Amino acid sequence: MNFLKAIITILFLSSTFAQSALDDLSDNSGFSMPTYDLVTEEIIKMSLSKRIYLLSNQSESYARGDFITLLLQQKPIARGLVAKMSGQMAAIKITKIYSMELFQTFSQGMKVQVIRGDDSFYRTKKEEKKEDTLISNEDDLFDETTILDEDLDSEDSNRKEAIKNDNVVSVGYGLVDGYDASGAEAKNQQFNFSWSYQIESNIWIEGLYGQHVIKDFPGATIDTGIKNYTIRAKYALKGPLHTIFLPYIGFQIIDADSPGAGVDADSEEQAQLELSLVENAKDRGVVLGVTALKRLVPGWFIRLEAGTDMLALGLALEF
């Protein structure tokens, strides 16, 4: 009889313990994601367009080639690729934005949470969808061409930039207003070089330098060097057939230099005329126009300039 009572008591206690465990699990069914895989790091520096971040890695929780997610209070804000490492710092290239509003609040010195790899548990059901991946084996983690060029093409709809990267350099050759050997107004051929930087989404600032020489101007055997300095503000618009149009407004300074002008002139009047012609070749003022880019292969464009300052054709490279 005592043995039977002991068996009944054990079964009762086991049932009670099991029910208690179920109750505890039920009570905690709405628990939040554990934070053992989250680390806190600091935004050390970022580009003006917020496309590239220099992030601390004091915890050494991620490495080059890793995908990481930046969070605020366990809410995913943006996802990026660890492109470079230097000591306990890393260069992060943003590839996806979950919350544009909160992403805009990121600033230098700000503390953010970081998770490496899969971040699906931190996202809502609406955000959870299978993403195509270009990583099929371990070697792909270190294939920068695959990750940086192709994977960025699948950025989410929050990304509206017509040009993915923040820098575009170009060289070109074209026609500018100038003078001929007789001193009459004419079109001169000029080489030019430009560098553009994306300061905000689709908003660009550009510096352009051009140079050419006018032969036998302002007199026989005298040459004049012309230098063109232009700064422009542009806005990028996507066009058809992989084209991009950038209307611009800018300010141009044209400088003329002719060391031989007025030196060996036959008369004082001739000397003054030569100096006057060189001075007239100088100019400055507002310029308007449009730049058209036609993509050839990833990263390379044919570039056409059409404006009040020049008509030119060239090649451009984004990086």
PDB file of N, CA and C in Angstrom, residues 222-291:
ATOM      1  N   ILE A 222      53.275  83.967 -81.639  1.00  0.00           N
ATOM      2  CA  ILE A 222      52.913  84.083 -80.219  1.00  0.00           C
ATOM      3  C   ILE A 222      51.742  83.141 -79.936  1.00  0.00           C
ATOM      4  N   ASP A 223      51.890  82.327 -78.927  1.00  0.00           N
ATOM      5  CA  ASP A 223      50.813  81.412 -78.539  1.00  0.00           C
ATOM      6  C   ASP A 223      50.215  81.841 -77.203  1.00  0.00           C
ATOM      7  N   THR A 224      48.945  81.480 -77.018  1.00  0.00           N
ATOM      8  CA  THR A 224      48.245  81.811 -75.776  1.00  0.00           C
ATOM      9  C   THR A 224      47.655  80.541 -75.176  1.00  0.00           C
ATOM     10  N   GLY A 225      47.975  80.300 -73.928  1.00  0.00           N
ATOM     11  CA  GLY A 225      47.413  79.152 -73.223  1.00  0.00           C
ATOM     12  C   GLY A 225      46.109  79.525 -72.530  1.00  0.00           C
ATOM     13  N   ILE A 226      45.100  78.712 -72.740  1.00  0.00           N
ATOM     14  CA  ILE A 226      43.780  78.945 -72.139  1.00  0.00           C
ATOM     15  C   ILE A 226      43.502  77.842 -71.118  1.00  0.00           C
ATOM     16  N   LYS A 227      43.105  78.256 -69.931  1.00  0.00           N
ATOM     17  CA  LYS A 227      42.738  77.303 -68.877  1.00  0.00           C
ATOM     18  C   LYS A 227      41.314  77.576 -68.425  1.00  0.00           C
ATOM     19  N   ASN A 228      40.581  76.488 -68.253  1.00  0.00           N
ATOM     20  CA  ASN A 228      39.159  76.569 -67.917  1.00  0.00           C
ATOM     21  C   ASN A 228      38.923  75.895 -66.570  1.00  0.00           C
ATOM     22  N   TYR A 229      38.411  76.661 -65.596  1.00  0.00           N
ATOM     23  CA  TYR A 229      38.072  76.123 -64.275  1.00  0.00           C
ATOM     24  C   TYR A 229      36.563  76.270 -64.077  1.00  0.00           C
ATOM     25  N   THR A 230      35.885  75.148 -63.835  1.00  0.00           N
ATOM     26  CA  THR A 230      34.427  75.191 -63.691  1.00  0.00           C
ATOM     27  C   THR A 230      33.996  74.352 -62.500  1.00  0.00           C
ATOM     28  N   ILE A 231      33.068  74.872 -61.724  1.00  0.00           N
ATOM     29  CA  ILE A 231      32.425  74.099 -60.666  1.00  0.00           C
ATOM     30  C   ILE A 231      30.943  74.028 -60.988  1.00  0.00           C
ATOM     31  N   ARG A 232      30.363  72.832 -60.850  1.00  0.00           N
ATOM     32  CA  ARG A 232      28.967  72.624 -61.246  1.00  0.00           C
ATOM     33  C   ARG A 232      28.194  71.905 -60.144  1.00  0.00           C
ATOM     34  N   ALA A 233      26.910  72.174 -60.091  1.00  0.00           N
ATOM     35  CA  ALA A 233      25.971  71.416 -59.260  1.00  0.00           C
ATOM     36  C   ALA A 233      25.041  70.671 -60.207  1.00  0.00           C
ATOM     37  N   LYS A 234      24.836  69.364 -59.960  1.00  0.00           N
ATOM     38  CA  LYS A 234      24.074  68.532 -60.886  1.00  0.00           C
ATOM     39  C   LYS A 234      23.021  67.720 -60.141  1.00  0.00           C
ATOM     40  N   TYR A 235      22.002  67.315 -60.893  1.00  0.00           N
ATOM     41  CA  TYR A 235      20.999  66.390 -60.361  1.00  0.00           C
ATOM     42  C   TYR A 235      20.845  65.245 -61.357  1.00  0.00           C
ATOM     43  N   ALA A 236      20.959  64.009 -60.867  1.00  0.00           N
ATOM     44  CA  ALA A 236      20.955  62.831 -61.737  1.00  0.00           C
ATOM     45  C   ALA A 236      19.551  62.286 -61.944  1.00  0.00           C
ATOM     46  N   LEU A 237      19.226  61.996 -63.197  1.00  0.00           N
ATOM     47  CA  LEU A 237      17.929  61.429 -63.572  1.00  0.00           C
ATOM     48  C   LEU A 237      18.165  60.200 -64.447  1.00  0.00           C
ATOM     49  N   LYS A 238      17.472  59.107 -64.137  1.00  0.00           N
ATOM     50  CA  LYS A 238      17.583  57.909 -64.960  1.00  0.00           C
ATOM     51  C   LYS A 238      16.837  58.098 -66.270  1.00  0.00           C
ATOM     52  N   GLY A 239      17.462  57.655 -67.365  1.00  0.00           N
ATOM     53  CA  GLY A 239      16.830  57.694 -68.666  1.00  0.00           C
ATOM     54  C   GLY A 239      16.673  56.294 -69.226  1.00  0.00           C
ATOM     55  N   PRO A 240      16.163  56.176 -70.450  1.00  0.00           N
ATOM     56  CA  PRO A 240      15.987  54.854 -71.057  1.00  0.00           C
ATOM     57  C   PRO A 240      17.309  54.270 -71.537  1.00  0.00           C
ATOM     58  N   LEU A 241      17.314  52.976 -71.736  1.00  0.00           N
ATOM     59  CA  LEU A 241      18.449  52.278 -72.338  1.00  0.00           C
ATOM     60  C   LEU A 241      19.749  52.533 -71.590  1.00  0.00           C
ATOM     61  N   HIS A 242      19.694  52.443 -70.269  1.00  0.00           N
ATOM     62  CA  HIS A 242      20.886  52.567 -69.421  1.00  0.00           C
ATOM     63  C   HIS A 242      21.570  53.926 -69.571  1.00  0.00           C
ATOM     64  N   THR A 243      20.774  54.970 -69.688  1.00  0.00           N
ATOM     65  CA  THR A 243      21.322  56.321 -69.760  1.00  0.00           C
ATOM     66  C   THR A 243      20.992  57.085 -68.480  1.00  0.00           C
ATOM     67  N   ILE A 244      21.803  58.080 -68.191  1.00  0.00           N
ATOM     68  CA  ILE A 244      21.609  58.953 -67.040  1.00  0.00           C
ATOM     69  C   ILE A 244      21.819  60.386 -67.505  1.00  0.00           C
ATOM     70  N   PHE A 245      20.899  61.268 -67.148  1.00  0.00           N
ATOM     71  CA  PHE A 245      21.000  62.676 -67.519  1.00  0.00           C
ATOM     72  C   PHE A 245      21.217  63.514 -66.263  1.00  0.00           C
ATOM     73  N   LEU A 246      22.163  64.449 -66.354  1.00  0.00           N
ATOM     74  CA  LEU A 246      22.491  65.298 -65.213  1.00  0.00           C
ATOM     75  C   LEU A 246      22.459  66.770 -65.627  1.00  0.00           C
ATOM     76  N   PRO A 247      21.299  67.427 -65.540  1.00  0.00           N
ATOM     77  CA  PRO A 247      21.254  68.872 -65.787  1.00  0.00           C
ATOM     78  C   PRO A 247      22.150  69.583 -64.768  1.00  0.00           C
ATOM     79  N   TYR A 248      22.796  70.664 -65.193  1.00  0.00           N
ATOM     80  CA  TYR A 248      23.706  71.334 -64.268  1.00  0.00           C
ATOM     81  C   TYR A 248      23.649  72.855 -64.400  1.00  0.00           C
ATOM     82  N   ILE A 249      24.047  73.495 -63.318  1.00  0.00           N
ATOM     83  CA  ILE A 249      24.301  74.930 -63.278  1.00  0.00           C
ATOM     84  C   ILE A 249      25.646  75.105 -62.598  1.00  0.00           C
ATOM     85  N   GLY A 250      26.437  76.045 -63.078  1.00  0.00           N
ATOM     86  CA  GLY A 250      27.768  76.188 -62.509  1.00  0.00           C
ATOM     87  C   GLY A 250      28.356  77.566 -62.740  1.00  0.00           C
ATOM     88  N   PHE A 251      29.602  77.694 -62.332  1.00  0.00           N
ATOM     89  CA  PHE A 251      30.327  78.954 -62.513  1.00  0.00           C
ATOM     90  C   PHE A 251      31.678  78.633 -63.132  1.00  0.00           C
ATOM     91  N   GLN A 252      32.029  79.398 -64.172  1.00  0.00           N
ATOM     92  CA  GLN A 252      33.231  79.116 -64.952  1.00  0.00           C
ATOM     93  C   GLN A 252      34.185  80.308 -64.923  1.00  0.00           C
ATOM     94  N   ILE A 253      35.468  79.997 -64.800  1.00  0.00           N
ATOM     95  CA  ILE A 253      36.526  81.005 -64.900  1.00  0.00           C
ATOM     96  C   ILE A 253      37.470  80.578 -66.017  1.00  0.00           C
ATOM     97  N   ILE A 254      37.655  81.448 -67.010  1.00  0.00           N
ATOM     98  CA  ILE A 254      38.571  81.186 -68.119  1.00  0.00           C
ATOM     99  C   ILE A 254      39.767  82.125 -67.975  1.00  0.00           C
ATOM    100  N   ASP A 255      40.946  81.528 -67.900  1.00  0.00           N
ATOM    101  CA  ASP A 255      42.173  82.307 -67.741  1.00  0.00           C
ATOM    102  C   ASP A 255      43.022  82.172 -68.997  1.00  0.00           C
ATOM    103  N   ALA A 256      43.629  83.281 -69.421  1.00  0.00           N
ATOM    104  CA  ALA A 256      44.486  83.292 -70.609  1.00  0.00           C
ATOM    105  C   ALA A 256      45.876  83.772 -70.217  1.00  0.00           C
ATOM    106  N   ASP A 257      46.893  83.096 -70.742  1.00  0.00           N
ATOM    107  CA  ASP A 257      48.274  83.454 -70.424  1.00  0.00           C
ATOM    108  C   ASP A 257      49.109  83.435 -71.694  1.00  0.00           C
ATOM    109  N   SER A 258      49.735  84.580 -71.998  1.00  0.00           N
ATOM    110  CA  SER A 258      50.569  84.696 -73.191  1.00  0.00           C
ATOM    111  C   SER A 258      51.803  85.530 -72.846  1.00  0.00           C
ATOM    112  N   PRO A 259      52.875  84.889 -72.378  1.00  0.00           N
ATOM    113  CA  PRO A 259      54.067  85.630 -71.952  1.00  0.00           C
ATOM    114  C   PRO A 259      54.684  86.496 -73.051  1.00  0.00           C
ATOM    115  N   GLY A 260      54.481  86.108 -74.316  1.00  0.00           N
ATOM    116  CA  GLY A 260      55.098  86.870 -75.403  1.00  0.00           C
ATOM    117  C   GLY A 260      54.281  88.046 -75.894  1.00  0.00           C
ATOM    118  N   ALA A 261      53.059  88.187 -75.409  1.00  0.00           N
ATOM    119  CA  ALA A 261      52.189  89.271 -75.889  1.00  0.00           C
ATOM    120  C   ALA A 261      52.766  90.629 -75.499  1.00  0.00           C
ATOM    121  N   GLY A 262      52.892  91.527 -76.501  1.00  0.00           N
ATOM    122  CA  GLY A 262      53.361  92.892 -76.264  1.00  0.00           C
ATOM    123  C   GLY A 262      54.847  93.029 -76.055  1.00  0.00           C
ATOM    124  N   VAL A 263      55.597  91.932 -76.157  1.00  0.00           N
ATOM    125  CA  VAL A 263      57.039  91.996 -75.877  1.00  0.00           C
ATOM    126  C   VAL A 263      57.827  92.453 -77.099  1.00  0.00           C
ATOM    127  N   ASP A 264      57.631  91.815 -78.228  1.00  0.00           N
ATOM    128  CA  ASP A 264      58.398  92.137 -79.439  1.00  0.00           C
ATOM    129  C   ASP A 264      57.543  92.848 -80.480  1.00  0.00           C
ATOM    130  N   ALA A 265      56.561  93.599 -80.053  1.00  0.00           N
ATOM    131  CA  ALA A 265      55.677  94.304 -80.990  1.00  0.00           C
ATOM    132  C   ALA A 265      56.432  95.423 -81.698  1.00  0.00           C
ATOM    133  N   ASP A 266      56.022  95.732 -82.944  1.00  0.00           N
ATOM    134  CA  ASP A 266      56.682  96.764 -83.743  1.00  0.00           C
ATOM    135  C   ASP A 266      56.396  98.164 -83.227  1.00  0.00           C
ATOM    136  N   SER A 267      55.280  98.311 -82.516  1.00  0.00           N
ATOM    137  CA  SER A 267      54.918  99.644 -82.019  1.00  0.00           C
ATOM    138  C   SER A 267      54.183  99.510 -80.692  1.00  0.00           C
ATOM    139  N   GLU A 268      54.041 100.648 -80.028  1.00  0.00           N
ATOM    140  CA  GLU A 268      53.308 100.655 -78.769  1.00  0.00           C
ATOM    141  C   GLU A 268      51.854 100.280 -78.989  1.00  0.00           C
ATOM    142  N   GLU A 269      51.290 100.737 -80.110  1.00  0.00           N
ATOM    143  CA  GLU A 269      49.897 100.410 -80.401  1.00  0.00           C
ATOM    144  C   GLU A 269      49.718  98.908 -80.598  1.00  0.00           C
ATOM    145  N   GLN A 270      50.690  98.295 -81.311  1.00  0.00           N
ATOM    146  CA  GLN A 270      50.612  96.851 -81.539  1.00  0.00           C
ATOM    147  C   GLN A 270      50.745  96.082 -80.223  1.00  0.00           C
ATOM    148  N   ALA A 271      51.608  96.552 -79.360  1.00  0.00           N
ATOM    149  CA  ALA A 271      51.788  95.899 -78.062  1.00  0.00           C
ATOM    150  C   ALA A 271      50.507  95.964 -77.242  1.00  0.00           C
ATOM    151  N   GLN A 272      49.873  97.137 -77.229  1.00  0.00           N
ATOM    152  CA  GLN A 272      48.628  97.290 -76.484  1.00  0.00           C
ATOM    153  C   GLN A 272      47.516  96.433 -77.070  1.00  0.00           C
ATOM    154  N   LEU A 273      47.501  96.299 -78.417  1.00  0.00           N
ATOM    155  CA  LEU A 273      46.486  95.472 -79.066  1.00  0.00           C
ATOM    156  C   LEU A 273      46.648  94.010 -78.666  1.00  0.00           C
ATOM    157  N   GLU A 274      47.897  93.537 -78.662  1.00  0.00           N
ATOM    158  CA  GLU A 274      48.142  92.144 -78.279  1.00  0.00           C
ATOM    159  C   GLU A 274      47.720  91.883 -76.831  1.00  0.00           C
ATOM    160  N   LEU A 275      48.082  92.791 -75.952  1.00  0.00           N
ATOM    161  CA  LEU A 275      47.705  92.627 -74.548  1.00  0.00           C
ATOM    162  C   LEU A 275      46.192  92.684 -74.365  1.00  0.00           C
ATOM    163  N   SER A 276      45.548  93.549 -75.162  1.00  0.00           N
ATOM    164  CA  SER A 276      44.090  93.668 -75.075  1.00  0.00           C
ATOM    165  C   SER A 276      43.397  92.390 -75.550  1.00  0.00           C
ATOM    166  N   LEU A 277      43.928  91.781 -76.621  1.00  0.00           N
ATOM    167  CA  LEU A 277      43.332  90.539 -77.126  1.00  0.00           C
ATOM    168  C   LEU A 277      43.447  89.411 -76.094  1.00  0.00           C
ATOM    169  N   VAL A 278      44.591  89.340 -75.436  1.00  0.00           N
ATOM    170  CA  VAL A 278      44.763  88.316 -74.401  1.00  0.00           C
ATOM    171  C   VAL A 278      43.797  88.556 -73.249  1.00  0.00           C
ATOM    172  N   GLU A 279      43.641  89.824 -72.873  1.00  0.00           N
ATOM    173  CA  GLU A 279      42.731  90.150 -71.778  1.00  0.00           C
ATOM    174  C   GLU A 279      41.290  89.811 -72.141  1.00  0.00           C
ATOM    175  N   ASN A 280      40.927  90.028 -73.405  1.00  0.00           N
ATOM    176  CA  ASN A 280      39.560  89.719 -73.849  1.00  0.00           C
ATOM    177  C   ASN A 280      39.279  88.218 -73.855  1.00  0.00           C
ATOM    178  N   ALA A 281      40.340  87.416 -73.945  1.00  0.00           N
ATOM    179  CA  ALA A 281      40.150  85.958 -73.940  1.00  0.00           C
ATOM    180  C   ALA A 281      39.781  85.443 -72.553  1.00  0.00           C
ATOM    181  N   LYS A 282      39.990  86.267 -71.538  1.00  0.00           N
ATOM    182  CA  LYS A 282      39.613  85.874 -70.176  1.00  0.00           C
ATOM    183  C   LYS A 282      38.124  86.114 -69.974  1.00  0.00           C
ATOM    184  N   ASP A 283      37.527  85.273 -69.171  1.00  0.00           N
ATOM    185  CA  ASP A 283      36.080  85.421 -68.948  1.00  0.00           C
ATOM    186  C   ASP A 283      35.693  84.674 -67.675  1.00  0.00           C
ATOM    187  N   ARG A 284      34.526  85.006 -67.150  1.00  0.00           N
ATOM    188  CA  ARG A 284      33.948  84.282 -66.018  1.00  0.00           C
ATOM    189  C   ARG A 284      32.452  84.516 -66.011  1.00  0.00           C
ATOM    190  N   GLY A 285      31.698  83.524 -65.559  1.00  0.00           N
ATOM    191  CA  GLY A 285      30.253  83.674 -65.521  1.00  0.00           C
ATOM    192  C   GLY A 285      29.540  82.363 -65.267  1.00  0.00           C
ATOM    193  N   VAL A 286      28.218  82.441 -65.197  1.00  0.00           N
ATOM    194  CA  VAL A 286      27.366  81.281 -64.939  1.00  0.00           C
ATOM    195  C   VAL A 286      27.238  80.440 -66.204  1.00  0.00           C
ATOM    196  N   VAL A 287      27.240  79.124 -66.036  1.00  0.00           N
ATOM    197  CA  VAL A 287      27.063  78.209 -67.168  1.00  0.00           C
ATOM    198  C   VAL A 287      25.896  77.271 -66.882  1.00  0.00           C
ATOM    199  N   LEU A 288      25.234  76.846 -67.957  1.00  0.00           N
ATOM    200  CA  LEU A 288      24.107  75.915 -67.872  1.00  0.00           C
ATOM    201  C   LEU A 288      24.299  74.815 -68.900  1.00  0.00           C
ATOM    202  N   GLY A 289      23.771  73.638 -68.612  1.00  0.00           N
ATOM    203  CA  GLY A 289      23.867  72.568 -69.586  1.00  0.00           C
ATOM    204  C   GLY A 289      23.391  71.245 -69.021  1.00  0.00           C
ATOM    205  N   VAL A 290      23.740  70.187 -69.725  1.00  0.00           N
ATOM    206  CA  VAL A 290      23.363  68.841 -69.287  1.00  0.00           C
ATOM    207  C   VAL A 290      24.486  67.871 -69.646  1.00  0.00           C
ATOM    208  N   THR A 291      24.729  66.936 -68.759  1.00  0.00           N
ATOM    209  CA  THR A 291      25.660  65.839 -69.002  1.00  0.00           C
ATOM    210  C   THR A 291      24.848  64.568 -69.215  1.00  0.00           C
TER     211      THR A 291
END
